[in-house]
Amino acid sequence: QSVLTQPPSVSGAPGQRVTISCTGSRSNIGAGNDVHWYQQLPGTAPKLLISVNTNRPSGVPDRFSGSKSGTSASLAITGLQAEDEADYYCQSYDGSLSGWVFGGGTKLTVL
Amino acid sequence: EVQLLESGGGLVQPGDSLRLSCAASGFTFSSYAMSWVRQAPGKGLEWVSSISATGNTPYYADSVKGRFTISRDNSKNTLYLQTTSLRAEDTAVYYCAKNPQNIVLVTDWFDPWGQGTLVTVSS
């Protein structure tokens, strides 16, 4: 069981908007620790999508956005495209565990 | 272009040891902290270990503490993970990844990642 909780799956039709939640606790996100998001396309290594809650690295489309509030964070994807079909992971630091933690991952299906 | 290339994975028996390597190029390796993250087959990501740019300060997940040792050779632009007393639950693809600065901070993210090397622990 992951320290950060994500829905196992989400889906949406092309062009729609979907959000992926990442719920933590007072020892990680709620402690003010930053949240980062990764995209893992099938059979490939994870790729940084969002850093420090809201920052998009160069090359990441502005269809992807992140937010954080309290003990949770969210990744929003607008204008869904078939190429967005992948697994998405959130990541933060947990002070109780003294280590970096990931969510269990969310599989995005584009219908 | 930043490139990270892992090697050293393979099939080993429980209790065996294995040294993983990560060859870095395209950036000043000695200026950045580095990390290992693993992914069991069909499962999510798990942080394993991180090390500062100088190699003086290592960090480990509780699941590997005392069994794994992270190190680096800045003259060879290479990161290592020495694994010992391997267990079936250590079976995973092991990725190396670059941290954002020279020291390891709680705010760190991992970018980019190598393609990974598979470690299979089975009798």
PDB file of N, CA and C in Angstrom, chain A residues 33-34 36 38 40 44-48 51-52 89 91 93 97-100 102-104, chain B residues 37 39 43-47 50 59 62 95 104-111 113-115:
ATOM      1  N   ASN A  33       5.645  19.536   1.905  1.00  0.00           N
ATOM      2  CA  ASN A  33       6.599  19.013   0.929  1.00  0.00           C
ATOM      3  C   ASN A  33       6.030  19.075  -0.490  1.00  0.00           C
ATOM      4  N   ASP A  34       6.903  19.379  -1.422  1.00  0.00           N
ATOM      5  CA  ASP A  34       6.493  19.533  -2.811  1.00  0.00           C
ATOM      6  C   ASP A  34       6.045  18.213  -3.414  1.00  0.00           C
ATOM      7  N   HIS A  36       5.628  16.147  -7.130  1.00  0.00           N
ATOM      8  CA  HIS A  36       6.101  16.070  -8.506  1.00  0.00           C
ATOM      9  C   HIS A  36       5.321  14.963  -9.208  1.00  0.00           C
ATOM     10  N   TYR A  38       5.032  12.270 -12.708  1.00  0.00           N
ATOM     11  CA  TYR A  38       5.745  11.583 -13.772  1.00  0.00           C
ATOM     12  C   TYR A  38       4.746  10.866 -14.683  1.00  0.00           C
ATOM     13  N   GLN A  40       4.603   7.641 -17.366  1.00  0.00           N
ATOM     14  CA  GLN A  40       5.315   6.454 -17.837  1.00  0.00           C
ATOM     15  C   GLN A  40       4.521   5.823 -18.970  1.00  0.00           C
ATOM     16  N   THR A  44       8.359   2.050 -21.171  1.00  0.00           N
ATOM     17  CA  THR A  44       9.432   3.044 -21.114  1.00  0.00           C
ATOM     18  C   THR A  44       9.687   3.481 -19.674  1.00  0.00           C
ATOM     19  N   ALA A  45      10.755   4.251 -19.493  1.00  0.00           N
ATOM     20  CA  ALA A  45      11.083   4.781 -18.181  1.00  0.00           C
ATOM     21  C   ALA A  45      10.178   5.972 -17.856  1.00  0.00           C
ATOM     22  N   PRO A  46       9.982   6.239 -16.583  1.00  0.00           N
ATOM     23  CA  PRO A  46       9.201   7.428 -16.219  1.00  0.00           C
ATOM     24  C   PRO A  46       9.854   8.709 -16.725  1.00  0.00           C
ATOM     25  N   LYS A  47       9.010   9.694 -16.976  1.00  0.00           N
ATOM     26  CA  LYS A  47       9.459  11.002 -17.459  1.00  0.00           C
ATOM     27  C   LYS A  47       8.822  12.081 -16.580  1.00  0.00           C
ATOM     28  N   LEU A  48       9.635  13.047 -16.153  1.00  0.00           N
ATOM     29  CA  LEU A  48       9.117  14.141 -15.327  1.00  0.00           C
ATOM     30  C   LEU A  48       8.106  14.967 -16.107  1.00  0.00           C
ATOM     31  N   SER A  51       7.120  19.490 -11.880  1.00  0.00           N
ATOM     32  CA  SER A  51       7.970  19.561 -10.695  1.00  0.00           C
ATOM     33  C   SER A  51       7.467  20.668  -9.758  1.00  0.00           C
ATOM     34  N   VAL A  52       7.756  20.533  -8.502  1.00  0.00           N
ATOM     35  CA  VAL A  52       7.429  21.533  -7.487  1.00  0.00           C
ATOM     36  C   VAL A  52       5.983  22.003  -7.621  1.00  0.00           C
ATOM     37  N   TYR A  89       2.341   8.973 -12.027  1.00  0.00           N
ATOM     38  CA  TYR A  89       2.736   8.815 -10.633  1.00  0.00           C
ATOM     39  C   TYR A  89       2.998  10.173  -9.980  1.00  0.00           C
ATOM     40  N   GLN A  91       4.812  12.068  -6.568  1.00  0.00           N
ATOM     41  CA  GLN A  91       5.971  11.797  -5.702  1.00  0.00           C
ATOM     42  C   GLN A  91       6.175  12.955  -4.734  1.00  0.00           C
ATOM     43  N   TYR A  93       8.070  13.813  -0.444  1.00  0.00           N
ATOM     44  CA  TYR A  93       8.971  13.355   0.608  1.00  0.00           C
ATOM     45  C   TYR A  93       8.155  13.128   1.872  1.00  0.00           C
ATOM     46  N   LEU A  97       8.935   8.641   7.304  1.00  0.00           N
ATOM     47  CA  LEU A  97       9.708   7.553   6.707  1.00  0.00           C
ATOM     48  C   LEU A  97      11.131   7.977   6.372  1.00  0.00           C
ATOM     49  N   SER A  98      11.384   9.285   6.413  1.00  0.00           N
ATOM     50  CA  SER A  98      12.700   9.826   6.044  1.00  0.00           C
ATOM     51  C   SER A  98      13.100   9.368   4.645  1.00  0.00           C
ATOM     52  N   GLY A  99      12.172   9.478   3.726  1.00  0.00           N
ATOM     53  CA  GLY A  99      12.482   9.064   2.361  1.00  0.00           C
ATOM     54  C   GLY A  99      11.485   9.622   1.363  1.00  0.00           C
ATOM     55  N   TRP A 100      11.797   9.439   0.102  1.00  0.00           N
ATOM     56  CA  TRP A 100      10.954   9.931  -0.977  1.00  0.00           C
ATOM     57  C   TRP A 100       9.940   8.849  -1.315  1.00  0.00           C
ATOM     58  N   PHE A 102       6.269   7.546  -3.550  1.00  0.00           N
ATOM     59  CA  PHE A 102       5.473   7.662  -4.754  1.00  0.00           C
ATOM     60  C   PHE A 102       4.047   7.218  -4.477  1.00  0.00           C
ATOM     61  N   GLY A 103       3.136   7.729  -5.300  1.00  0.00           N
ATOM     62  CA  GLY A 103       1.799   7.180  -5.307  1.00  0.00           C
ATOM     63  C   GLY A 103       1.811   5.837  -6.017  1.00  0.00           C
ATOM     64  N   GLY A 104       0.713   5.107  -5.890  1.00  0.00           N
ATOM     65  CA  GLY A 104       0.644   3.784  -6.490  1.00  0.00           C
ATOM     66  C   GLY A 104       0.505   3.793  -8.001  1.00  0.00           C
TER      67      GLY A 104
ATOM     68  N   VAL B  37      15.816   4.278  -8.282  1.00  0.00           N
ATOM     69  CA  VAL B  37      14.393   4.015  -8.052  1.00  0.00           C
ATOM     70  C   VAL B  37      14.087   2.688  -8.725  1.00  0.00           C
ATOM     71  N   GLN B  39      11.192  -0.584  -9.800  1.00  0.00           N
ATOM     72  CA  GLN B  39       9.800  -0.872 -10.136  1.00  0.00           C
ATOM     73  C   GLN B  39       9.642  -2.377 -10.307  1.00  0.00           C
ATOM     74  N   LYS B  43       4.155  -3.308 -11.067  1.00  0.00           N
ATOM     75  CA  LYS B  43       3.880  -2.521  -9.864  1.00  0.00           C
ATOM     76  C   LYS B  43       4.324  -1.068 -10.029  1.00  0.00           C
ATOM     77  N   GLY B  44       4.196  -0.306  -8.941  1.00  0.00           N
ATOM     78  CA  GLY B  44       4.547   1.097  -8.965  1.00  0.00           C
ATOM     79  C   GLY B  44       6.013   1.357  -8.673  1.00  0.00           C
ATOM     80  N   LEU B  45       6.344   2.627  -8.546  1.00  0.00           N
ATOM     81  CA  LEU B  45       7.721   3.056  -8.333  1.00  0.00           C
ATOM     82  C   LEU B  45       8.062   3.088  -6.844  1.00  0.00           C
ATOM     83  N   GLU B  46       9.297   2.731  -6.534  1.00  0.00           N
ATOM     84  CA  GLU B  46       9.776   2.752  -5.147  1.00  0.00           C
ATOM     85  C   GLU B  46      11.164   3.370  -5.098  1.00  0.00           C
ATOM     86  N   TRP B  47      11.302   4.475  -4.365  1.00  0.00           N
ATOM     87  CA  TRP B  47      12.634   5.067  -4.164  1.00  0.00           C
ATOM     88  C   TRP B  47      13.498   4.098  -3.373  1.00  0.00           C
ATOM     89  N   SER B  50      19.686   7.457  -2.569  1.00  0.00           N
ATOM     90  CA  SER B  50      20.207   8.680  -3.185  1.00  0.00           C
ATOM     91  C   SER B  50      21.580   8.976  -2.614  1.00  0.00           C
ATOM     92  N   TYR B  59      21.645   8.033   1.228  1.00  0.00           N
ATOM     93  CA  TYR B  59      20.341   7.867   1.851  1.00  0.00           C
ATOM     94  C   TYR B  59      19.743   6.558   1.334  1.00  0.00           C
ATOM     95  N   ASP B  62      14.166   2.136   3.960  1.00  0.00           N
ATOM     96  CA  ASP B  62      14.255   1.136   5.024  1.00  0.00           C
ATOM     97  C   ASP B  62      14.304  -0.284   4.460  1.00  0.00           C
ATOM     98  N   TYR B  95      16.094   1.760 -11.935  1.00  0.00           N
ATOM     99  CA  TYR B  95      16.388   2.959 -12.711  1.00  0.00           C
ATOM    100  C   TYR B  95      17.349   3.866 -11.941  1.00  0.00           C
ATOM    101  N   VAL B 104      21.302  16.374  -1.729  1.00  0.00           N
ATOM    102  CA  VAL B 104      19.996  15.736  -1.719  1.00  0.00           C
ATOM    103  C   VAL B 104      19.084  16.527  -0.789  1.00  0.00           C
ATOM    104  N   LEU B 105      17.975  16.973  -1.312  1.00  0.00           N
ATOM    105  CA  LEU B 105      17.021  17.767  -0.538  1.00  0.00           C
ATOM    106  C   LEU B 105      15.655  17.087  -0.520  1.00  0.00           C
ATOM    107  N   VAL B 106      14.869  17.392   0.500  1.00  0.00           N
ATOM    108  CA  VAL B 106      13.539  16.791   0.582  1.00  0.00           C
ATOM    109  C   VAL B 106      12.659  17.228  -0.577  1.00  0.00           C
ATOM    110  N   THR B 107      13.003  18.364  -1.173  1.00  0.00           N
ATOM    111  CA  THR B 107      12.203  18.895  -2.275  1.00  0.00           C
ATOM    112  C   THR B 107      12.538  18.239  -3.616  1.00  0.00           C
ATOM    113  N   ASP B 108      13.492  17.304  -3.630  1.00  0.00           N
ATOM    114  CA  ASP B 108      14.010  16.759  -4.881  1.00  0.00           C
ATOM    115  C   ASP B 108      12.996  16.002  -5.714  1.00  0.00           C
ATOM    116  N   TRP B 109      13.181  16.113  -7.013  1.00  0.00           N
ATOM    117  CA  TRP B 109      12.509  15.273  -7.993  1.00  0.00           C
ATOM    118  C   TRP B 109      13.582  14.546  -8.801  1.00  0.00           C
ATOM    119  N   PHE B 110      13.159  13.660  -9.695  1.00  0.00           N
ATOM    120  CA  PHE B 110      14.099  12.827 -10.424  1.00  0.00           C
ATOM    121  C   PHE B 110      13.920  13.064 -11.929  1.00  0.00           C
ATOM    122  N   ASP B 111      14.991  13.540 -12.561  1.00  0.00           N
ATOM    123  CA  ASP B 111      14.901  13.875 -13.978  1.00  0.00           C
ATOM    124  C   ASP B 111      16.268  14.138 -14.564  1.00  0.00           C
ATOM    125  N   TRP B 113      15.556   9.931 -16.231  1.00  0.00           N
ATOM    126  CA  TRP B 113      15.729   8.553 -15.787  1.00  0.00           C
ATOM    127  C   TRP B 113      16.433   7.766 -16.900  1.00  0.00           C
ATOM    128  N   GLY B 114      17.183   6.751 -16.498  1.00  0.00           N
ATOM    129  CA  GLY B 114      17.737   5.841 -17.487  1.00  0.00           C
ATOM    130  C   GLY B 114      16.666   4.861 -17.940  1.00  0.00           C
ATOM    131  N   GLN B 115      17.061   3.926 -18.788  1.00  0.00           N
ATOM    132  CA  GLN B 115      16.089   2.965 -19.330  1.00  0.00           C
ATOM    133  C   GLN B 115      15.861   1.790 -18.392  1.00  0.00           C
TER     134      GLN B 115
END
